[in-house]
Amino acid sequence: MMNRAVQLLTGCLFISLLLAGCGEENASSDGKVKLELFSNKAESIETYNKLINEFEEEHSNIDVELYAPPSAETVLRTRLVKEDMPDILSIAGSSLYGELADAGMLRDYSGTEMLEEIQPSYVDMINDLVPGNHDGTYGLPYATNANAVIYNKQLMNDLGLEVPKTWDEFIAALEIAEEEGVTPIYFTLKDAWTGMIPWNAVAGVLQPDNFARKKNNGEASFTEDYPEVTDKMLTLLEYGLNDNFQYGYNDGNNAFANGESLFYFQGNWAIPELKKVNPEIELGTFAMPVTNDPAKNELVSGVDVMLTALKDSEHPKEARQFIEFMMKEENAKQYIEEQYAFSALKGVKQEDEMLSGLQEKIANDEITSFPDHYYPSGMQAPNLIQAFLIEKNSDAFLKKMDREWEKVQKR
Amino acid sequence: MKNRQRAFLLMAMPAVIIFFIFHTYPVLQGIFYSFTNWRGYGEWDFVGFSNYLNVFQDGRALSSYWFTFKFAVVSTILVNIFSLAVALGLNAKIKFRKTLRAIYFLPNILSILIVGFIFNFIFTHFLPEIMGALGIDALAKNILGDPDTAWLGIVIMTVWQATAFNTILYLAGLQTIQDDVYEAAEMDGANAWKKFLKITFPLIAPFFTINMVLAMKNFLMAFDQIVALTNGGPGQATESISLLIYKGGFEGGEFAYQSANAVIYFIIIVVISIFQIRVLQKREVEM
């Protein structure tokens, strides 16, 4: 009898060891150092794999493993719960970064030489995400994106239009397109997040500087500072489809790539998708002219990819080597060329003609950050904004935004 | 005898241990964290009942409760009507009975996410284009893009998918009824409707109870069908409670707050299920 009990117990132990053993592999058998690189972009897997191969050839003792799951931010948050973190993160400069930095999980790069190679506006941008009591720069902005108006060159020429420089010119262009029977803007508002592109473009220029900080101190509010934003959003909505909420992002990519509308509100990240649908299409991009003063019309651009090492990583030296490798000019260039992105590094320029309108603004430092990256993530701004665009009641909506913000901050 | 008891105990222990580790322990953890301000990582403090109080004042949570109940009640009723009807049809003496049973069970085999993408295409492109071609412009739009009708789209897909499983349960129930009961009724001159009302339905009452309780519980926990169709939109019109807990907890970094929501929700589901069983079992008849 006793014997059997022992057998059973060992059986149980074996199973629990087996379960515990999953995911606990730090050093592989061949003595190489294993680095895990966690990326939140499924789009850049191929580019990363190429760069990683090159890196591994140079550093034969390091084995970099790329992990880029779908809904990466959610996966990362669940892994945080399990305290199972990768060595290097490649994530966007968004509120998640602020939370991680605030929780003291990332390396501080303040004062390092690496930081000096990066455009100061982007460094400021990510610094603003970190709450006051943990001031510092906990990541290196690497590639950046831009919130753009993409246009169909062919249609633009057919209509005899030029890239608008002011809000009035922009509206005039929309009018002309409508009169000629061309859909001016293809909205894809069935997917709530796509509404954030025009929203960020408009709010990025119109909102007061440091809105989020002021809002938390009670010096600013949506009700006071955003009415012009909601007005302009509703104006844009009039130049859309019969039903702006019928189609989602993928539908929109197909339709726009097939020439069904003049303008498309998307970021540079949509360009590879559009090219996939229709490789022949000729595209151009510009920053939405939100006011009638061209000098004020800044481009909304954000840190799309930021590289940072975890403070508790067991291989800090190897992690730094990898990040240094990525920051080399030729590698940074390869990354942005393959990803149709822009570089946060000084002097590395995107030379694709399609993106020249945006690159110019970035080179001149006429950029501002994505306003929604500073909204508390718990309030789910995209869904609230989508609901507003359906109901079109500005006053009630702005009050609701204020209320939700305060509610989420209080919890 | 003592030996035998020990053998039973040994056989049951692994299951109990595994159940505790993977089920009970996480539940207790969740309850524990619902009294803190934990974000899922980092430092935390105890906050007492404030998470619970906040849930009751959270308009978003309340409207998601309202949506979930509306959705669950309507879907439960529809699923039971359809599955009982289909089961009666498949129990009758018709040709290709077995093939038809297999076909009607198909929706249950497909993954909800895949079904969701198919229905998404139907609602976005297929139906609006047909309606547009017929000249009915009022219906030529995506019902999932309108906060007033989006929930109907979810109900349609859910009912289509869930009817299959409940049909199987009803079929099993129908097979327990002996033919001689019907023969006796026929001799008394009962018509088909009378036979259904007085014989079939009372005799499958236990299956009716089980189906109602299972369907209601499943639909109260609706998650994947909503992710596939609307992801909670437009606005927050179709945000079910499970989806809210998931989104707020993992995407919004409000782990502890949504744990409180989950505890409340768990209690509500238990109460509803017990209530349903009590009420429905009272009207069951014994053969």
XYZ file of C-alpha atoms in Angstrom:
698
model
C 0.000 0.000 0.000
C 2.704 2.406 1.056
C 4.563 1.666 -2.101
C 1.638 2.675 -4.269
C 1.211 5.932 -2.388
C 4.813 6.801 -3.032
C 4.393 5.969 -6.673
C 1.381 8.232 -6.928
C 3.129 11.050 -5.163
C 6.116 10.870 -7.472
C 3.684 10.867 -10.349
C 2.093 14.073 -9.090
C 5.476 15.616 -8.506
C 6.585 14.688 -11.982
C 3.552 16.354 -13.518
C 3.978 19.532 -11.510
C 7.674 19.670 -12.384
C 6.797 19.218 -16.010
C 4.353 22.094 -15.820
C 6.773 24.305 -13.934
C 9.533 23.464 -16.382
C 7.787 25.106 -19.315
C 9.340 28.441 -20.196
C 12.282 28.117 -17.841
C 15.140 27.867 -20.286
C 17.755 30.490 -19.797
C 20.943 29.161 -21.263
C 20.726 26.777 -24.150
C 22.784 23.619 -24.133
C 25.453 24.907 -26.511
C 26.523 27.596 -24.041
C 25.132 30.507 -26.032
C 23.491 33.387 -24.247
C 19.814 33.498 -25.090
C 18.290 36.936 -25.414
C 14.593 37.344 -25.831
C 13.491 40.288 -27.934
C 9.831 41.100 -27.468
C 8.298 43.158 -30.251
C 4.769 44.509 -30.488
C 4.826 44.760 -34.277
C 3.905 41.778 -36.383
C 4.733 43.900 -39.445
C 8.442 44.083 -38.719
C 9.146 40.403 -38.053
C 10.923 39.882 -41.371
C 13.095 42.944 -40.994
C 13.994 41.975 -37.460
C 14.887 38.461 -38.489
C 17.291 39.779 -41.138
C 18.947 42.134 -38.672
C 19.113 39.453 -35.998
C 20.882 37.075 -38.393
C 23.487 39.708 -39.110
C 23.917 40.379 -35.409
C 24.320 36.712 -34.591
C 27.010 36.379 -37.229
C 28.950 39.174 -35.568
C 28.365 37.859 -32.056
C 28.548 34.102 -32.234
C 27.999 33.705 -28.482
C 24.554 35.310 -28.527
C 21.317 33.821 -29.706
C 18.539 36.387 -30.117
C 15.022 35.073 -30.132
C 12.325 37.284 -31.547
C 8.883 37.010 -30.021
C 6.192 39.105 -31.697
C 2.751 37.767 -30.774
C -0.580 39.255 -31.876
C -2.162 41.688 -29.345
C 1.335 42.052 -28.001
C 0.526 44.696 -25.402
C -2.001 42.393 -23.787
C 0.415 39.468 -23.872
C 3.093 41.637 -22.302
C 0.735 42.719 -19.532
C -0.162 39.117 -18.742
C 3.500 38.205 -18.687
C 4.090 41.044 -16.270
C 1.576 39.406 -13.975
C 3.537 36.180 -14.163
C 6.827 38.065 -13.680
C 8.228 36.440 -16.780
C 9.802 39.276 -18.720
C 11.948 39.274 -21.862
C 15.452 40.828 -22.001
C 14.802 43.498 -24.613
C 11.594 45.263 -25.472
C 10.742 46.797 -28.782
C 7.488 48.609 -28.048
C 5.775 51.843 -28.964
C 6.168 54.998 -26.953
C 2.671 54.784 -25.526
C 1.084 54.682 -22.112
C 2.258 51.107 -21.560
C 5.838 52.382 -21.671
C 4.956 55.015 -19.083
C 3.462 52.374 -16.810
C 6.475 50.061 -17.153
C 8.872 52.914 -16.476
C 6.815 54.007 -13.513
C 6.863 50.490 -12.127
C 10.674 50.648 -12.224
C 11.118 47.755 -14.633
C 13.227 49.406 -17.347
C 16.824 50.573 -17.618
C 17.414 54.296 -17.313
C 19.272 55.722 -20.310
C 19.477 59.322 -19.078
C 22.910 60.808 -19.780
C 24.141 57.935 -21.957
C 25.898 58.540 -25.251
C 23.302 56.512 -27.105
C 20.659 59.024 -26.195
C 22.570 61.870 -27.813
C 22.161 60.363 -31.256
C 18.397 60.686 -31.037
C 16.263 63.659 -32.084
C 15.438 65.584 -28.896
C 11.719 65.982 -29.728
C 11.246 62.232 -29.549
C 13.168 61.974 -26.299
C 10.939 64.705 -24.830
C 7.920 62.839 -26.118
C 8.683 59.667 -24.214
C 9.846 61.589 -21.145
C 6.389 63.127 -20.952
C 4.885 59.674 -20.624
C 6.641 58.938 -17.366
C 4.906 60.322 -14.279
C 6.780 62.883 -12.172
C 8.124 60.688 -9.401
C 10.138 58.484 -11.766
C 11.644 61.105 -14.096
C 14.065 59.669 -16.611
C 14.469 58.250 -20.083
C 13.879 54.533 -19.935
C 14.126 53.740 -23.610
C 15.713 54.716 -26.886
C 13.318 55.972 -29.576
C 14.242 54.089 -32.735
C 11.678 54.260 -35.494
C 8.846 56.732 -35.656
C 5.534 56.914 -37.424
C 3.376 59.680 -38.744
C -0.309 60.257 -38.740
C -1.024 61.241 -42.277
C -3.464 61.964 -44.990
C -2.651 59.534 -47.773
C -3.800 60.578 -51.223
C -4.268 58.920 -54.552
C -1.912 60.759 -56.929
C -3.812 59.793 -60.042
C -7.129 61.149 -58.729
C -5.408 64.246 -57.395
C -4.060 65.006 -60.897
C -7.373 64.191 -62.571
C -9.152 66.673 -60.317
C -6.465 69.288 -60.873
C -5.723 69.546 -57.163
C -2.556 70.308 -55.276
C -1.542 69.312 -51.779
C -3.542 71.666 -49.513
C -1.585 73.873 -47.117
C -4.433 75.247 -45.003
C -7.697 73.998 -43.558
C -9.720 76.074 -46.035
C -7.774 74.672 -48.964
C -8.290 71.183 -47.588
C -12.052 71.676 -47.348
C -12.081 73.187 -50.840
C -10.337 70.077 -52.163
C -12.940 67.885 -50.448
C -15.717 69.964 -52.040
C -14.260 69.631 -55.511
C -13.883 65.880 -55.144
C -17.471 65.582 -53.995
C -18.767 67.664 -56.926
C -16.845 65.498 -59.364
C -18.390 62.378 -57.917
C -15.250 61.107 -56.223
C -15.581 59.977 -52.608
C -13.418 62.532 -50.775
C -12.548 60.469 -47.677
C -12.862 56.756 -47.086
C -13.697 56.351 -43.405
C -13.341 52.916 -41.819
C -15.031 53.717 -38.550
C -16.387 50.243 -37.890
C -12.958 49.786 -36.320
C -12.929 52.334 -33.534
C -9.166 52.906 -33.619
C -9.201 54.252 -37.177
C -11.155 57.273 -35.941
C -8.128 58.176 -33.869
C -6.104 59.145 -36.958
C -8.097 62.276 -37.825
C -8.763 62.885 -34.134
C -5.063 62.907 -33.290
C -4.234 65.038 -36.313
C -6.789 67.677 -35.334
C -6.334 67.519 -31.561
C -2.545 67.338 -31.816
C -2.470 70.802 -33.357
C -5.366 72.398 -31.497
C -5.001 71.172 -27.919
C -2.913 73.212 -25.455
C 0.631 72.008 -24.803
C 0.944 69.423 -22.031
C -2.814 68.912 -22.050
C -2.687 65.689 -20.043
C -0.602 67.175 -17.257
C -2.804 70.267 -17.102
C -5.922 68.151 -17.155
C -4.683 66.185 -14.161
C -3.970 69.436 -12.322
C -7.396 70.774 -13.174
C -6.014 73.518 -15.461
C -7.479 72.144 -18.672
C -10.475 70.104 -19.712
C -12.078 68.667 -22.799
C -15.097 70.915 -22.370
C -12.937 74.036 -22.560
C -10.162 73.031 -24.918
C -11.704 70.588 -27.362
C -14.852 72.129 -28.927
C -12.955 73.117 -32.068
C -11.649 69.560 -32.334
C -15.119 68.045 -32.253
C -16.411 70.642 -34.740
C -13.684 69.826 -37.225
C -14.223 66.102 -36.786
C -17.898 66.488 -37.619
C -17.002 68.602 -40.667
C -14.673 65.891 -41.956
C -17.339 63.270 -41.404
C -19.598 65.005 -43.952
C -17.153 64.197 -46.735
C -17.147 60.476 -46.087
C -19.244 57.600 -47.320
C -23.001 57.163 -47.104
C -22.390 55.140 -43.988
C -19.028 55.822 -42.385
C -19.463 52.983 -39.916
C -20.032 50.185 -42.387
C -16.431 49.278 -43.146
C -13.351 48.372 -41.139
C -9.639 48.885 -41.704
C -9.130 45.933 -44.064
C -12.147 46.875 -46.175
C -10.822 50.429 -46.347
C -7.366 49.319 -47.454
C -8.879 47.316 -50.293
C -11.168 50.119 -51.404
C -8.606 52.897 -51.216
C -5.922 50.856 -52.953
C -8.397 50.273 -55.757
C -8.904 53.989 -56.214
C -12.309 54.342 -54.599
C -11.511 57.592 -52.796
C -9.207 60.590 -52.930
C -8.007 60.749 -49.327
C -7.444 58.140 -46.651
C -6.660 58.959 -43.030
C -3.999 56.491 -42.017
C -0.452 56.361 -40.808
C 2.618 55.427 -42.793
C 2.119 51.858 -41.514
C -0.817 51.402 -43.902
C 1.307 51.986 -46.995
C 2.780 48.466 -47.217
C -0.768 47.087 -46.854
C -2.051 49.334 -49.644
C 0.862 48.337 -51.874
C 0.077 44.698 -51.219
C -3.473 45.142 -52.515
C -2.483 47.172 -55.539
C 1.258 47.390 -56.284
C 0.583 49.815 -59.138
C -1.058 52.540 -57.063
C 0.715 55.888 -56.805
C 0.406 57.416 -53.377
C 1.387 60.642 -51.731
C 1.208 61.792 -48.133
C 0.873 65.053 -46.260
C 0.153 66.229 -42.739
C -3.458 67.288 -42.301
C -3.577 71.103 -42.417
C -5.676 71.713 -39.346
C -5.491 75.521 -39.203
C -5.182 78.289 -41.758
C -1.685 79.133 -40.557
C 0.712 76.700 -42.283
C 3.381 77.326 -39.645
C 1.083 75.920 -36.976
C 0.160 72.764 -38.867
C 2.493 70.337 -37.209
C 2.723 66.708 -38.139
C 1.544 64.257 -35.526
C 4.356 61.791 -35.158
C 5.111 59.332 -32.454
C 7.646 56.796 -31.350
C 6.574 53.626 -33.089
C 9.477 51.505 -31.976
C 11.518 52.108 -28.900
C 14.269 49.791 -27.780
C 14.885 49.224 -24.124
C 16.407 46.609 -21.872
C 14.735 45.265 -18.770
C 16.449 46.250 -15.549
C 16.277 42.704 -14.221
C 17.568 41.053 -17.390
C 20.228 38.456 -16.657
C 22.286 39.508 -19.660
C 22.598 43.309 -19.520
C 25.841 43.365 -21.502
C 24.497 41.320 -24.387
C 21.280 43.312 -24.425
C 23.272 46.511 -24.773
C 25.339 45.015 -27.573
C 22.201 44.212 -29.485
C 20.715 47.666 -29.022
C 23.989 49.273 -30.097
C 23.972 47.116 -33.183
C 20.446 48.216 -34.055
C 21.405 51.876 -33.616
C 24.137 51.692 -36.262
C 23.256 54.014 -39.114
C 23.040 51.371 -41.837
C 20.829 49.133 -39.726
C 18.526 51.971 -38.725
C 18.270 52.882 -42.380
C 17.462 49.320 -43.399
C 14.738 49.195 -40.787
C 12.937 52.356 -41.887
C 13.263 51.563 -45.582
C 11.682 48.155 -45.212
C 8.999 49.416 -42.845
C 8.157 52.709 -44.609
C 8.885 54.371 -41.276
C 10.972 57.313 -40.139
C 14.041 57.203 -37.974
C 14.370 58.833 -34.590
C 18.131 58.915 -35.081
C 19.661 62.180 -36.160
C 20.641 62.208 -39.811
C 18.917 58.989 -40.877
C 16.339 60.013 -43.481
C 13.503 58.235 -45.193
C 14.149 58.804 -48.892
C 11.043 57.255 -50.392
C 9.361 59.899 -52.516
C 5.915 58.781 -51.335
C 6.757 59.917 -47.828
C 8.627 63.103 -48.710
C 5.833 65.395 -47.507
C 6.085 63.890 -44.060
C 9.864 63.507 -43.937
C 10.229 67.240 -44.578
C 8.164 68.082 -41.500
C 10.118 65.613 -39.408
C 13.479 66.952 -40.586
C 12.359 70.506 -39.742
C 11.204 69.322 -36.325
C 7.646 70.523 -37.056
C 6.198 67.634 -35.100
C 3.899 67.097 -32.182
C 3.004 63.901 -30.361
C -0.125 61.745 -30.478
C -2.545 63.283 -27.967
C -4.240 59.959 -27.183
C -1.003 58.382 -25.976
C -1.370 60.624 -22.941
C -5.001 59.794 -22.218
C -5.383 57.192 -19.459
C -5.719 53.851 -21.254
C -8.532 52.680 -18.970
C -10.951 55.240 -20.412
C -10.823 53.680 -23.891
C -10.937 56.910 -25.824
C -11.299 55.272 -29.274
C -14.660 53.762 -28.352
C -15.911 56.956 -26.752
C -14.916 58.913 -29.841
C -16.537 56.372 -32.125
C -19.758 56.735 -30.142
C -19.516 60.525 -30.451
C -19.059 60.345 -34.219
C -22.270 58.311 -34.398
C -24.316 60.479 -32.027
C -22.748 63.824 -33.016
C -23.527 65.502 -29.685
C -20.391 67.520 -28.887
C -21.375 68.949 -25.504
C -22.460 65.687 -23.962
C -19.418 63.920 -25.391
C -16.868 66.405 -24.072
C -18.410 66.261 -20.625
C -18.281 62.505 -20.771
C -14.588 62.545 -21.726
C -13.843 64.732 -18.708
C -15.861 62.507 -16.430
C -14.350 59.238 -17.651
C -10.834 60.628 -17.374
C -11.358 61.654 -13.772
C -13.096 58.402 -12.932
C -10.270 56.273 -14.281
C -7.597 58.367 -12.575
C -9.345 58.013 -9.248
C -9.362 54.200 -9.189
C -13.388 -1.742 3.605
C -10.814 0.645 4.972
C -8.423 -0.278 2.201
C -11.025 0.413 -0.409
C -11.696 3.855 0.980
C -8.041 4.652 0.841
C -7.890 3.545 -2.772
C -10.764 5.851 -3.646
C -9.049 8.682 -1.838
C -5.816 8.082 -3.733
C -7.628 8.093 -7.016
C -9.449 11.288 -6.263
C -6.512 13.209 -4.831
C -4.682 14.112 -8.084
C -7.894 15.501 -9.548
C -8.578 17.509 -6.408
C -5.042 18.870 -6.336
C -5.023 19.806 -9.992
C -8.489 21.346 -9.708
C -7.367 23.373 -6.727
C -4.176 24.615 -8.375
C -5.721 25.593 -11.692
C -9.196 26.610 -10.625
C -9.790 27.334 -6.981
C -6.492 29.018 -6.257
C -6.768 31.576 -9.099
C -10.332 32.353 -8.037
C -9.196 33.025 -4.472
C -6.345 35.126 -5.832
C -8.799 37.157 -7.887
C -10.980 37.777 -4.852
C -7.922 38.800 -2.876
C -6.733 41.274 -5.491
C -10.179 42.806 -5.818
C -9.502 44.457 -2.451
C -6.255 46.061 -3.653
C -5.257 48.647 -6.237
C -2.941 46.269 -8.083
C -2.420 47.082 -11.785
C -1.294 43.560 -12.572
C 2.329 44.277 -11.680
C 4.393 46.553 -9.486
C 3.453 47.801 -6.038
C 0.018 47.745 -4.497
C -1.989 48.662 -1.388
C -5.197 47.477 0.168
C -8.121 49.711 -0.701
C -10.977 47.917 1.048
C -14.299 47.908 -0.738
C -13.669 50.962 -2.888
C -13.308 48.906 -6.079
C -16.740 47.440 -5.467
C -18.284 50.830 -4.789
C -16.692 52.175 -7.969
C -18.191 49.371 -10.072
C -21.680 50.393 -8.965
C -20.979 53.999 -9.945
C -19.353 53.133 -13.269
C -21.745 53.936 -16.101
C -19.739 51.817 -18.485
C -20.032 48.753 -16.251
C -23.760 49.292 -15.750
C -24.450 49.640 -19.450
C -22.452 46.508 -20.154
C -24.539 44.643 -17.559
C -27.662 45.886 -19.284
C -26.396 44.813 -22.714
C -25.338 41.395 -21.445
C -28.690 40.625 -19.827
C -30.653 41.822 -22.838
C -28.482 39.737 -25.115
C -28.584 36.651 -22.874
C -32.341 36.641 -22.349
C -33.198 37.152 -26.016
C -30.642 34.590 -27.184
C -31.704 32.010 -24.601
C -35.337 32.242 -25.645
C -34.587 32.124 -29.356
C -32.096 29.287 -29.067
C -34.577 27.181 -27.115
C -37.423 27.833 -29.543
C -35.307 26.994 -32.574
C -33.521 24.017 -31.094
C -36.762 22.465 -29.848
C -38.343 22.959 -33.273
C -35.354 21.480 -35.074
C -35.207 18.580 -32.626
C -38.877 17.783 -33.156
C -38.316 17.810 -36.901
C -35.297 15.569 -36.696
C -37.099 13.181 -34.362
C -39.962 12.695 -36.809
C -39.873 9.829 -39.257
C -38.323 11.615 -42.209
C -35.877 10.592 -44.903
C -32.113 11.221 -44.430
C -32.708 11.712 -40.727
C -29.153 10.821 -39.726
C -27.526 12.953 -42.445
C -29.675 15.906 -41.505
C -28.745 15.519 -37.854
C -25.083 15.668 -38.809
C -25.631 18.748 -40.956
C -27.579 20.579 -38.283
C -24.803 19.893 -35.813
C -22.170 21.472 -38.060
C -22.351 25.044 -36.676
C -21.329 23.743 -33.270
C -18.162 22.174 -34.646
C -16.900 25.368 -36.270
C -14.939 27.716 -34.055
C -16.867 30.806 -33.038
C -14.088 33.044 -34.250
C -14.250 31.591 -37.754
C -18.040 31.790 -37.781
C -17.647 35.372 -36.588
C -15.454 36.340 -39.495
C -17.875 34.772 -41.961
C -20.833 36.623 -40.430
C -18.782 39.797 -40.343
C -18.388 39.519 -44.099
C -22.095 38.773 -44.516
C -23.140 41.822 -42.491
C -20.526 44.148 -43.987
C -20.632 43.268 -47.680
C -23.097 40.532 -48.590
C -26.384 41.750 -47.037
C -25.904 45.492 -47.722
C -25.098 44.733 -51.356
C -28.175 42.555 -51.809
C -30.386 45.142 -50.119
C -28.798 47.900 -52.192
C -29.396 45.972 -55.390
C -33.033 45.451 -54.388
C -33.360 49.182 -53.824
C -34.127 48.905 -50.099
C -31.693 51.623 -49.075
C -32.835 51.711 -45.456
C -31.462 48.202 -44.937
C -28.427 48.589 -47.195
C -26.032 49.174 -44.360
C -23.944 47.230 -41.937
C -26.084 46.567 -38.858
C -22.898 46.045 -36.862
C -21.932 49.670 -37.469
C -25.010 51.067 -35.728
C -25.126 51.063 -31.921
C -28.879 50.397 -31.957
C -28.762 47.306 -34.136
C -25.291 45.859 -33.557
C -26.536 43.636 -30.738
C -29.033 42.028 -33.134
C -26.170 40.992 -35.391
C -24.523 39.301 -32.447
C -27.782 37.598 -31.461
C -28.265 36.270 -35.000
C -24.829 34.721 -35.152
C -24.962 33.366 -31.620
C -28.361 31.746 -32.117
C -27.237 30.235 -35.406
C -24.206 28.756 -33.718
C -25.681 27.689 -30.395
C -28.894 26.070 -31.638
C -26.966 23.005 -32.777
C -25.806 22.001 -29.324
C -29.169 22.471 -27.640
C -30.829 20.540 -30.453
C -28.712 17.518 -29.556
C -29.835 17.728 -25.922
C -33.494 18.002 -26.934
C -33.108 15.068 -29.330
C -31.761 12.978 -26.495
C -34.769 14.038 -24.443
C -37.250 13.181 -27.157
C -35.812 9.695 -27.414
C -36.726 8.966 -23.821
C -40.440 9.194 -24.643
C -41.985 5.860 -25.449
C -44.167 5.433 -28.536
C -47.048 3.821 -26.611
C -47.803 7.133 -24.879
C -48.476 8.690 -28.258
C -50.512 5.664 -29.402
C -52.725 6.021 -26.364
C -53.151 9.732 -27.048
C -54.045 9.054 -30.676
C -56.749 6.654 -29.588
C -58.155 9.416 -27.435
C -58.205 11.599 -30.553
C -55.498 14.127 -29.643
C -54.175 16.235 -32.514
C -50.498 17.004 -33.088
C -50.537 20.292 -31.150
C -52.311 18.672 -28.177
C -49.804 15.818 -28.214
C -46.911 18.255 -28.087
C -48.428 20.384 -25.356
C -49.716 17.610 -23.113
C -47.181 14.847 -23.680
C -43.955 15.833 -25.386
C -43.258 19.077 -23.619
C -44.002 17.913 -20.061
C -41.974 14.763 -20.581
C -38.880 16.572 -21.752
C -39.154 19.188 -19.006
C -35.875 18.153 -17.332
C -34.101 18.722 -20.644
C -35.846 22.059 -20.992
C -34.498 23.048 -17.574
C -30.956 22.018 -18.432
C -31.067 23.787 -21.784
C -32.385 27.022 -20.326
C -29.786 27.078 -17.562
C -26.868 26.143 -19.813
C -27.833 28.583 -22.546
C -28.378 31.430 -20.125
C -25.052 30.825 -18.393
C -23.199 30.588 -21.697
C -24.720 33.765 -23.073
C -24.122 35.718 -19.889
C -20.454 34.928 -20.385
C -20.484 35.889 -24.081
C -17.023 36.861 -25.212
C -15.588 35.379 -28.404
C -18.560 36.049 -30.652
C -18.411 39.719 -29.673
C -14.674 39.944 -30.204
C -15.103 38.487 -33.673
C -18.028 40.676 -34.712
C -17.730 44.110 -33.113
C -15.019 44.021 -30.449
C -17.448 45.821 -28.168
C -18.289 48.597 -30.605
C -19.620 50.736 -32.077
C -18.813 52.978 -29.172
C -19.344 50.698 -26.216
C -22.729 49.445 -27.380
C -21.951 45.737 -27.420
C -19.452 45.450 -24.618
C -20.367 42.343 -22.635
C -19.213 42.003 -19.069
C -16.550 39.407 -19.871
C -15.206 41.650 -22.611
C -15.221 44.662 -20.306
C -13.322 42.744 -17.644
C -10.779 41.563 -20.187
C -10.351 44.921 -21.876
C -10.285 46.988 -18.717
C -8.093 44.526 -16.889
C -5.467 43.776 -19.480
C -5.617 46.619 -21.975
C -6.569 49.335 -19.517
C -4.286 48.274 -16.678
C -7.113 48.109 -14.126
C -6.504 44.593 -12.940
C -7.763 44.944 -9.386
C -10.788 47.015 -10.305
C -11.937 44.499 -12.905
C -11.288 41.658 -10.435
C -13.938 43.255 -8.244
C -16.219 43.410 -11.248
C -15.540 39.718 -11.920
C -16.405 38.746 -8.361
C -19.710 40.622 -8.534
C -20.418 39.039 -11.869
C -19.630 35.551 -10.595
C -22.111 35.990 -7.740
C -24.793 37.205 -10.153
C -24.372 34.207 -12.463
C -24.545 31.763 -9.580
C -27.700 33.419 -8.236
C -29.380 33.428 -11.634
C -28.532 29.788 -12.291
C -29.826 28.622 -8.916
C -32.976 30.676 -9.324
C -33.578 29.204 -12.781
C -33.091 25.639 -11.607
C -35.445 26.148 -8.647
C -38.221 27.686 -10.719
C -37.938 25.372 -13.682
C -37.616 22.171 -11.677
C -40.887 22.891 -9.920
C -42.788 22.488 -13.146
C -41.117 19.218 -14.171
C -43.302 16.106 -14.001
C -42.212 12.633 -13.033
C -42.957 9.759 -15.317
